[in-house]
CSV table of C-alpha atoms and ligand atoms in Angstrom, one decimal:
chain,number,residue,atom,x,y,z
Y,1,MET,CA,-38.2,183.3,-170.7
Y,2,SER,CA,-36.4,185.7,-173.5
Y,3,GLN,CA,-33.0,185.0,-174.2
Y,4,ALA,CA,-32.0,188.1,-174.2
Y,5,SER,CA,-31.9,188.1,-170.6
Y,6,PHE,CA,-30.2,185.1,-169.9
Y,7,LEU,CA,-27.2,185.1,-167.4
Y,8,PRO,CA,-24.0,183.3,-168.7
Y,9,LEU,CA,-22.4,180.7,-166.8
Y,10,VAL,CA,-19.4,181.9,-165.4
Y,11,ASP,CA,-16.6,180.6,-162.9
Y,12,SER,CA,-14.1,182.5,-161.0
Y,13,PHE,CA,-12.0,183.0,-163.3
Y,14,GLY,CA,-14.6,184.6,-165.6
Y,15,ARG,CA,-14.6,181.9,-168.4
Y,16,VAL,CA,-18.0,182.2,-170.0
Y,17,HIS,CA,-19.6,178.7,-170.3
Y,18,ASN,CA,-21.5,178.2,-173.6
Y,19,SER,CA,-21.0,174.7,-174.6
Y,20,LEU,CA,-22.4,171.4,-173.1
Y,21,ARG,CA,-21.6,168.2,-173.8
Y,22,LEU,CA,-24.1,165.7,-172.8
Y,23,SER,CA,-24.2,161.6,-172.0
Y,24,VAL,CA,-27.0,159.7,-173.2
Y,25,THR,CA,-25.9,156.5,-172.2
Y,26,ASP,CA,-22.4,155.2,-170.6
Y,27,ARG,CA,-22.5,151.6,-172.5
Y,28,CYS,CA,-21.2,151.5,-175.5
Y,29,ASN,CA,-20.6,148.5,-178.4
Y,30,ILE,CA,-16.8,148.2,-178.0
Y,31,ARG,CA,-14.5,148.5,-175.1
Y,32,CYS,CA,-11.4,150.7,-176.3
Y,33,PHE,CA,-8.7,149.7,-174.0
Y,34,TYR,CA,-7.9,153.7,-173.4
Y,35,CYS,CA,-11.0,154.5,-172.1
Y,36,MET,CA,-13.1,151.1,-170.8
Y,37,PRO,CA,-12.2,147.9,-169.1
Y,38,GLU,CA,-12.0,144.8,-171.2
Y,39,ASN,CA,-14.7,142.8,-169.1
Y,40,GLY,CA,-16.4,143.5,-166.3
Y,41,ALA,CA,-17.4,147.4,-166.8
Y,42,GLN,CA,-19.6,148.7,-164.5
Y,43,PHE,CA,-22.4,150.9,-165.9
Y,44,VAL,CA,-25.3,152.9,-164.6
Y,45,ASP,CA,-28.9,151.8,-163.0
Y,46,ARG,CA,-31.1,152.0,-166.2
Y,47,ASN,CA,-33.4,153.5,-163.8
Y,48,HIS,CA,-30.3,156.4,-163.0
Y,49,ILE,CA,-30.2,157.6,-166.8
Y,50,LEU,CA,-31.6,160.5,-167.5
Y,51,SER,CA,-35.1,160.2,-169.8
Y,52,PHE,CA,-35.8,162.2,-173.0
Y,53,GLU,CA,-37.9,164.8,-171.5
Y,54,GLU,CA,-35.5,164.7,-168.1
Y,55,ILE,CA,-32.7,165.8,-170.8
Y,56,HIS,CA,-35.1,168.3,-173.0
Y,57,ARG,CA,-35.9,170.3,-169.5
Y,58,LEU,CA,-32.0,170.5,-168.8
Y,59,VAL,CA,-30.9,172.0,-172.2
Y,60,ARG,CA,-33.9,174.1,-172.5
Y,61,LEU,CA,-33.1,175.6,-169.1
Y,62,LEU,CA,-29.5,176.2,-170.0
Y,63,VAL,CA,-30.0,177.8,-173.6
Y,64,GLU,CA,-32.6,179.8,-172.8
Y,65,GLN,CA,-31.4,181.0,-169.2
Y,66,ALA,CA,-27.5,180.0,-168.9
Y,67,GLY,CA,-26.5,181.2,-172.8
Y,68,ILE,CA,-25.1,177.5,-174.0
Y,69,ARG,CA,-25.0,178.0,-177.8
Y,70,ASP,CA,-23.9,174.7,-178.7
Y,71,LEU,CA,-24.7,170.8,-177.6
Y,72,ARG,CA,-22.7,167.8,-178.2
Y,73,ILE,CA,-24.4,164.4,-176.9
Y,74,THR,CA,-22.0,161.7,-176.4
Y,75,GLY,CA,-21.5,158.4,-174.5
Y,76,GLY,CA,-20.8,155.9,-173.7
Y,77,GLU,CA,-22.0,154.6,-177.5
Y,78,PRO,CA,-24.6,157.8,-178.2
Y,79,LEU,CA,-26.1,155.3,-181.0
Y,80,VAL,CA,-26.4,152.8,-178.6
Y,81,ARG,CA,-29.3,154.6,-176.8
Y,82,LYS,CA,-32.5,153.7,-178.1
Y,83,GLN,CA,-34.6,156.4,-180.1
Y,84,ILE,CA,-31.6,158.8,-180.4
Y,85,PRO,CA,-33.2,160.4,-183.8
Y,86,CYS,CA,-36.2,161.0,-181.3
Y,87,LEU,CA,-34.0,162.8,-179.0
Y,88,ILE,CA,-32.5,165.0,-181.4
Y,89,GLU,CA,-35.5,166.2,-182.8
Y,90,MET,CA,-36.6,167.1,-179.7
Y,91,LEU,CA,-33.6,169.1,-178.9
Y,92,ALA,CA,-33.1,170.6,-182.5
Y,93,GLY,CA,-36.6,172.4,-181.6
Y,94,ILE,CA,-34.8,174.7,-178.4
Y,95,GLU,CA,-34.8,178.2,-180.1
Y,96,GLY,CA,-31.3,179.6,-179.4
Y,97,LEU,CA,-29.8,176.2,-179.9
Y,98,GLU,CA,-26.9,177.3,-182.9
Y,99,ASP,CA,-25.3,174.2,-183.2
Y,100,LEU,CA,-26.2,170.2,-182.4
Y,101,SER,CA,-23.6,167.5,-182.9
Y,102,LEU,CA,-22.4,164.0,-181.9
Y,103,THR,CA,-19.8,162.0,-181.1
Y,104,THR,CA,-19.9,157.9,-182.3
Y,105,ASN,CA,-17.6,155.0,-183.1
Y,106,GLY,CA,-19.3,155.1,-186.3
Y,107,MET,CA,-20.3,151.4,-185.9
Y,108,LEU,CA,-24.0,152.1,-186.1
Y,109,LEU,CA,-24.3,155.0,-187.9
Y,110,ALA,CA,-24.8,153.5,-191.0
Y,111,GLU,CA,-28.4,152.6,-190.0
Y,112,HIS,CA,-28.9,155.7,-188.6
Y,113,ALA,CA,-27.4,158.4,-190.1
Y,114,GLN,CA,-30.1,159.3,-192.5
Y,115,ALA,CA,-32.8,159.6,-189.5
Y,116,LEU,CA,-30.0,161.9,-187.3
Y,117,LYS,CA,-29.8,164.3,-190.0
Y,118,HIS,CA,-33.2,164.3,-190.7
Y,119,ALA,CA,-34.2,164.9,-186.8
Y,120,GLY,CA,-32.1,168.2,-187.1
Y,121,LEU,CA,-28.3,167.0,-186.3
Y,122,ARG,CA,-25.9,169.4,-187.4
Y,123,ARG,CA,-22.7,168.0,-187.5
Y,124,LEU,CA,-20.5,164.5,-186.7
Y,125,ASN,CA,-17.4,163.1,-185.0
Y,126,ILE,CA,-16.6,160.0,-185.5
Y,127,SER,CA,-14.1,158.4,-184.2
Y,128,LEU,CA,-11.4,156.1,-186.6
Y,129,ASP,CA,-7.8,155.3,-184.7
Y,130,THR,CA,-6.8,152.8,-187.6
Y,131,LEU,CA,-7.4,151.5,-190.9
Y,132,ASN,CA,-6.0,147.7,-190.0
Y,133,GLU,CA,-8.8,145.4,-188.5
Y,134,THR,CA,-6.0,144.0,-186.9
Y,135,VAL,CA,-4.8,146.8,-185.0
Y,136,PHE,CA,-8.7,147.9,-184.3
Y,137,ARG,CA,-9.2,144.3,-182.7
Y,138,LYS,CA,-6.4,144.9,-180.1
Y,139,ILE,CA,-7.6,148.7,-178.9
Y,140,THR,CA,-11.2,147.9,-179.1
Y,141,ARG,CA,-11.0,144.0,-177.8
Y,142,ARG,CA,-14.1,143.6,-180.3
Y,143,GLU,CA,-14.6,143.3,-184.2
Y,144,GLY,CA,-15.8,145.5,-186.5
Y,145,LEU,CA,-14.1,148.0,-188.6
Y,146,ASP,CA,-16.0,147.6,-191.4
Y,147,LYS,CA,-18.6,148.6,-189.6
Y,148,THR,CA,-17.0,152.1,-188.8
Y,149,LEU,CA,-15.8,152.3,-192.5
Y,150,GLN,CA,-19.4,152.1,-193.6
Y,151,GLY,CA,-20.6,154.4,-191.0
Y,152,ILE,CA,-18.1,157.0,-192.1
Y,153,ASP,CA,-19.2,156.8,-195.7
Y,154,SER,CA,-23.2,156.8,-195.1
Y,155,ALA,CA,-22.3,160.1,-193.1
Y,156,ILE,CA,-20.0,162.1,-195.6
Y,157,GLN,CA,-23.4,160.7,-198.1
Y,158,CYS,CA,-26.0,162.4,-195.8
Y,159,GLY,CA,-24.6,166.2,-196.2
Y,160,PHE,CA,-24.3,166.7,-192.3
Y,161,GLU,CA,-22.3,170.2,-192.3
Y,162,SER,CA,-19.3,168.7,-191.1
Y,163,VAL,CA,-17.8,165.3,-190.4
Y,164,LYS,CA,-14.8,164.9,-188.5
Y,165,LEU,CA,-12.4,162.4,-187.7
Y,166,ASN,CA,-11.4,161.6,-184.3
Y,167,THR,CA,-8.0,159.8,-183.7
Y,168,LEU,CA,-6.4,159.1,-180.8
Y,169,ALA,CA,-2.6,159.8,-180.3
Y,170,ILE,CA,-0.8,156.6,-178.6
Y,171,LYS,CA,2.9,155.5,-178.7
Y,172,GLY,CA,3.7,152.2,-180.4
Y,173,ILE,CA,0.2,151.8,-182.3
Y,174,THR,CA,-0.5,155.5,-184.2
Y,175,GLU,CA,2.8,156.4,-185.3
Y,176,PRO,CA,2.7,153.9,-188.4
Y,177,GLU,CA,-0.8,154.7,-189.2
Y,178,VAL,CA,-0.1,158.3,-189.8
Y,179,THR,CA,0.0,158.9,-193.3
Y,180,GLN,CA,-2.5,156.6,-194.4
Y,181,LEU,CA,-5.4,157.9,-191.9
Y,182,VAL,CA,-4.1,161.5,-193.2
Y,183,GLN,CA,-4.7,160.6,-196.8
Y,184,TYR,CA,-8.1,158.6,-195.8
Y,185,ALA,CA,-9.2,161.7,-194.6
Y,186,LEU,CA,-7.8,163.8,-197.6
Y,187,ASP,CA,-9.2,161.7,-199.6
Y,188,ARG,CA,-12.5,162.3,-198.6
Y,189,ASP,CA,-12.3,165.7,-197.8
Y,190,VAL,CA,-13.0,165.3,-193.9
Y,191,MET,CA,-11.1,166.9,-191.6
Y,192,LEU,CA,-9.2,164.6,-189.0
Y,193,ARG,CA,-8.0,165.5,-185.6
Y,194,PHE,CA,-5.5,164.1,-183.5
Y,195,ILE,CA,-6.3,163.9,-179.7
Y,196,GLU,CA,-3.4,163.5,-177.6
Y,197,PHE,CA,-4.2,160.6,-175.0
Y,198,MET,CA,-5.2,161.1,-171.9
Y,199,PRO,CA,-5.7,159.7,-168.1
Y,200,LEU,CA,-9.2,158.8,-168.8
Y,201,ASP,CA,-8.5,154.9,-168.7
Y,202,THR,CA,-10.9,152.6,-166.2
Y,203,ASP,CA,-7.4,150.6,-166.1
Y,204,ARG,CA,-5.3,153.5,-164.9
Y,205,ALA,CA,-2.7,152.4,-167.2
Y,206,TRP,CA,-2.0,156.0,-168.4
Y,207,GLN,CA,1.7,156.6,-168.5
Y,208,GLN,CA,2.9,160.1,-169.8
Y,209,ASP,CA,5.2,158.3,-172.4
Y,210,GLN,CA,2.4,156.8,-174.1
Y,211,VAL,CA,1.2,160.2,-175.5
Y,212,LEU,CA,2.1,160.7,-179.1
Y,213,THR,CA,2.3,164.5,-178.8
Y,214,GLY,CA,1.3,167.1,-181.6
Y,215,ASP,CA,4.9,167.9,-182.1
Y,216,GLN,CA,5.9,164.2,-183.0
Y,217,LEU,CA,3.0,164.2,-185.2
Y,218,LEU,CA,3.8,167.3,-186.7
Y,219,ALA,CA,7.5,165.8,-187.3
Y,220,ILE,CA,5.8,162.1,-188.9
Y,221,LEU,CA,3.8,164.3,-191.0
Y,222,GLN,CA,6.4,167.2,-192.5
Y,223,LYS,CA,8.2,164.4,-193.4
Y,224,VAL,CA,6.1,163.1,-195.9
Y,225,PHE,CA,3.6,165.6,-196.6
Y,226,GLY,CA,6.5,168.7,-196.3
Y,227,ASN,CA,4.9,172.4,-196.1
Y,228,VAL,CA,2.3,171.6,-193.1
Y,229,LYS,CA,1.2,175.2,-192.5
Y,230,PRO,CA,-0.3,176.1,-189.4
Y,231,ILE,CA,-3.8,178.0,-189.8
Y,232,SER,CA,-4.5,181.2,-187.6
Y,233,ARG,CA,-7.3,180.0,-184.6
Y,234,PRO,CA,-9.9,182.6,-184.7
Y,235,ASP,CA,-11.7,180.9,-181.6
Y,236,PRO,CA,-9.7,180.3,-178.5
Y,237,SER,CA,-11.9,178.0,-177.2
Y,238,GLN,CA,-11.4,175.9,-180.2
Y,239,PRO,CA,-9.5,172.9,-178.7
Y,240,ALA,CA,-7.9,171.7,-182.2
Y,241,GLU,CA,-5.2,173.6,-183.7
Y,242,GLU,CA,-5.8,173.2,-187.5
Y,243,PHE,CA,-3.0,172.8,-190.1
Y,244,GLN,CA,-2.7,173.4,-194.2
Y,245,ILE,CA,-1.8,169.8,-195.3
Y,246,SER,CA,-1.8,168.8,-199.0
Y,247,ASN,CA,-4.7,169.4,-200.5
Y,248,GLY,CA,-6.7,169.9,-197.3
Y,249,ARG,CA,-6.6,170.4,-193.3
Y,250,ILE,CA,-5.7,168.3,-190.3
Y,251,GLY,CA,-6.4,169.5,-186.9
Y,252,ILE,CA,-4.3,168.4,-183.3
Y,253,ILE,CA,-5.8,168.6,-180.0
Y,254,ARG,CA,-2.7,169.2,-177.4
Y,255,SER,CA,-4.7,168.6,-174.9
Y,256,ILE,CA,-1.9,167.1,-172.2
Y,257,THR,CA,1.3,169.3,-173.9
Y,258,ALA,CA,-0.8,172.3,-174.9
Y,259,PRO,CA,-3.7,172.5,-172.7
Y,260,PHE,CA,-6.6,175.1,-173.6
Y,261,CYS,CA,-8.0,175.1,-170.2
Y,262,GLN,CA,-7.7,179.1,-169.9
Y,263,ALA,CA,-10.0,179.4,-173.0
Y,264,CYS,CA,-12.4,176.3,-171.8
Y,265,ASN,CA,-15.8,177.6,-172.1
Y,266,ARG,CA,-17.5,173.7,-171.7
Y,267,ILE,CA,-19.2,172.2,-169.0
Y,268,ARG,CA,-20.7,168.2,-169.3
Y,269,ILE,CA,-23.8,166.7,-167.9
Y,270,THR,CA,-23.2,162.6,-167.2
Y,271,ALA,CA,-26.0,160.1,-168.5
Y,272,ASP,CA,-27.0,159.6,-164.8
Y,273,GLY,CA,-27.5,163.3,-164.3
Y,274,ALA,CA,-24.6,164.6,-162.7
Y,275,VAL,CA,-23.0,168.4,-163.7
Y,276,ARG,CA,-19.2,168.7,-164.1
Y,277,ASN,CA,-17.4,171.6,-164.4
Y,278,CYS,CA,-14.5,169.7,-166.1
Y,279,LEU,CA,-13.0,166.3,-167.8
Y,280,PHE,CA,-10.8,166.1,-164.7
Y,281,ALA,CA,-13.1,167.6,-162.1
Y,282,THR,CA,-12.7,165.3,-158.7
Y,283,SER,CA,-16.1,166.0,-157.3
Y,284,GLU,CA,-19.1,166.3,-159.5
Y,285,THR,CA,-22.9,168.3,-158.7
Y,286,PRO,CA,-26.0,165.3,-159.0
Y,287,LEU,CA,-29.0,167.1,-160.3
Y,288,ARG,CA,-31.3,163.8,-161.1
Y,289,ILE,CA,-32.5,163.4,-157.6
Y,290,LEU,CA,-33.3,167.0,-157.4
Y,291,MET,CA,-35.0,166.8,-160.5
Y,292,ARG,CA,-37.0,163.5,-159.8
Y,293,GLU,CA,-37.8,165.2,-156.5
Y,294,GLY,CA,-39.9,168.0,-158.0
Y,295,VAL,CA,-37.2,171.1,-158.1
Y,296,SER,CA,-37.9,174.0,-159.7
Y,297,ASP,CA,-36.3,175.5,-162.8
Y,298,ALA,CA,-34.6,178.5,-160.9
Y,299,ASP,CA,-32.9,176.2,-158.1
Y,300,LEU,CA,-31.6,173.7,-160.7
Y,301,LEU,CA,-30.0,176.3,-162.0
Y,302,SER,CA,-28.3,177.7,-159.2
Y,303,THR,CA,-27.2,174.4,-158.3
Y,304,ILE,CA,-25.7,174.2,-161.6
Y,305,ARG,CA,-24.3,178.3,-161.6
Y,306,ALA,CA,-22.7,176.9,-158.0
Y,307,CYS,CA,-21.2,173.9,-159.9
Y,308,VAL,CA,-19.6,176.1,-162.4
Y,309,ALA,CA,-18.0,179.0,-160.2
Y,310,GLY,CA,-15.9,176.0,-158.2
Y,311,LYS,CA,-14.2,175.4,-161.5
Y,312,ALA,CA,-10.3,174.8,-161.1
Y,313,LYS,CA,-8.2,177.3,-163.4
Y,314,ALA,CA,-6.5,174.1,-165.0
Y,315,HIS,CA,-6.5,170.2,-165.6
Y,316,GLY,CA,-3.3,169.7,-163.6
Y,317,ILE,CA,-2.1,166.6,-165.6
Y,318,ASN,CA,1.3,167.6,-165.8
Y,319,GLU,CA,1.4,168.7,-161.8
Y,320,ASP,CA,3.1,166.1,-159.3
Y,321,GLY,CA,0.2,165.1,-157.3
Y,322,PHE,CA,-2.5,164.6,-159.9
Y,323,GLN,CA,-5.3,162.5,-159.7
Y,324,PRO,CA,-7.3,161.2,-162.6
Y,325,PRO,CA,-10.8,161.4,-161.9
Y,326,ASP,CA,-13.2,158.6,-160.1
Y,327,ARG,CA,-15.1,158.5,-163.4
Y,328,PRO,CA,-13.4,157.1,-166.5
Y,329,MET,CA,-14.1,158.6,-169.8
Y,330,TYR,CA,-17.5,155.9,-170.7
Y,331,ALA,CA,-18.9,157.0,-167.4
Y,332,ILE,CA,-18.5,161.0,-167.6
Y,333,GLY,CA,-18.9,161.5,-171.5
Y,334,GLY,CA,-16.2,162.4,-173.9
K,1,LIG,N1,-18.1,156.4,-178.1
K,1,LIG,C1,-18.5,157.6,-178.9
K,1,LIG,C2,-16.8,157.6,-179.5
K,1,LIG,O1,-15.9,157.0,-179.7
K,1,LIG,O2,-16.7,158.3,-180.3
K,1,LIG,C3,-18.2,158.5,-177.7
K,1,LIG,C4,-17.8,158.7,-176.6
K,1,LIG,S1,-16.1,159.0,-176.3
K,1,LIG,C5,-15.6,158.7,-174.9
K,1,LIG,C6,-15.6,160.2,-177.4
K,1,LIG,C7,-14.2,160.4,-177.4
K,1,LIG,O3,-13.4,160.3,-176.8
K,1,LIG,C8,-13.7,159.2,-178.3
K,1,LIG,O4,-12.9,160.1,-179.8
K,1,LIG,C9,-12.4,158.8,-177.5
K,1,LIG,O5,-11.6,159.0,-178.8
K,1,LIG,C10,-12.1,160.0,-177.3
K,1,LIG,N2,-11.1,159.4,-176.0
K,1,LIG,C11,-12.1,157.8,-174.7
K,1,LIG,N3,-10.9,158.3,-173.9
K,1,LIG,C12,-9.9,159.1,-174.1
K,1,LIG,C13,-8.8,159.3,-173.5
K,1,LIG,N4,-8.3,158.3,-172.4
K,1,LIG,N5,-7.9,160.0,-173.9
K,1,LIG,C14,-8.4,161.0,-175.0
K,1,LIG,N6,-9.6,160.5,-175.6
K,1,LIG,C15,-10.1,159.7,-175.3
K,2,LIG,FE1,-16.8,153.3,-176.4
K,2,LIG,FE2,-16.4,155.7,-177.5
K,2,LIG,FE3,-14.8,154.8,-175.1
K,2,LIG,FE4,-14.5,153.4,-177.3
K,2,LIG,S1,-13.9,155.3,-176.7
K,2,LIG,S2,-14.7,152.4,-175.5
K,2,LIG,S3,-16.3,153.6,-178.3
K,2,LIG,S4,-17.3,155.1,-175.2
């Protein structure tokens, strides 16, 4: 089918969805406390993880017939999935897909960056919460900050269209390093974005007062760098507010204190093949069994459209009675 005849994915509030986050695994090589449990993480049965062919079918269908234009590969840790550059190459070949990116903790990036670039990956987001090995161990319950730092440098050397750093903003952990982290990014000419901590941890220990807010971050940055200037945001579906700082830019994603739900254009597919219309959705639509039973493209697409149509107006984190989703972050795909 030609791309011109696609029918967009629209919800009942008129929001058009053209961005897909797809998880390729729920497994991970570290155990960040804000995402996974320290021990005993529950993983999906390996036979239930979508194959590369199943992923390719879904993405091609969504690009050709539903107007998906950008795809971010995530997890779990996507680089622990074997042969990931082969998947990237398959997806990069889909006509009409305008952007292909991946989010990683960076620990395996030094060995994979070149192959990913060669396969057609355009942009990388790398998570970096600390520059201190002791703090890294406290957050991730594992060793290996040096590997993440090597991964960042390898990615920069490979010449991706963009490399961005994601830093989770957590009160009591992030404040002492805000300045060093920003300076680290400025020195490498890459953008760092702070993300307000969200209630997606397996341990269900998230508390509102653990969120280091965008305003609090800006106050710290203003004191150190002076003159932190907001930059206008032409694309309202872009969650990061950007600020000019010193000789570069930083971003702040205020998922809690200034949610961007009204402009949300994202859908998600989990590693075991369920489509979700929101990170915080309390229900999801399984696709894997349908696909393995031979569902037609038309029926598969109408199942996805029905899921998108039922999207809630907003995530509701700040409202009474909010319930976090059944699946924690690593099992959804961040
Ligand atoms: N493993 C990869 C990584 O860490 O970059 C990709 C998956 S991870 C779930 C994607 C992003 O979600 C990371 O930037 C991570 O910091 C973020 N994340 C995880 N748990 C979160 C939480 N509770 N609140 C906000 N962001 C979270
Ligand atoms: Fe793994 Fe990423 Fe979750 Fe950390 S945030 S435990 S790196 S999936």
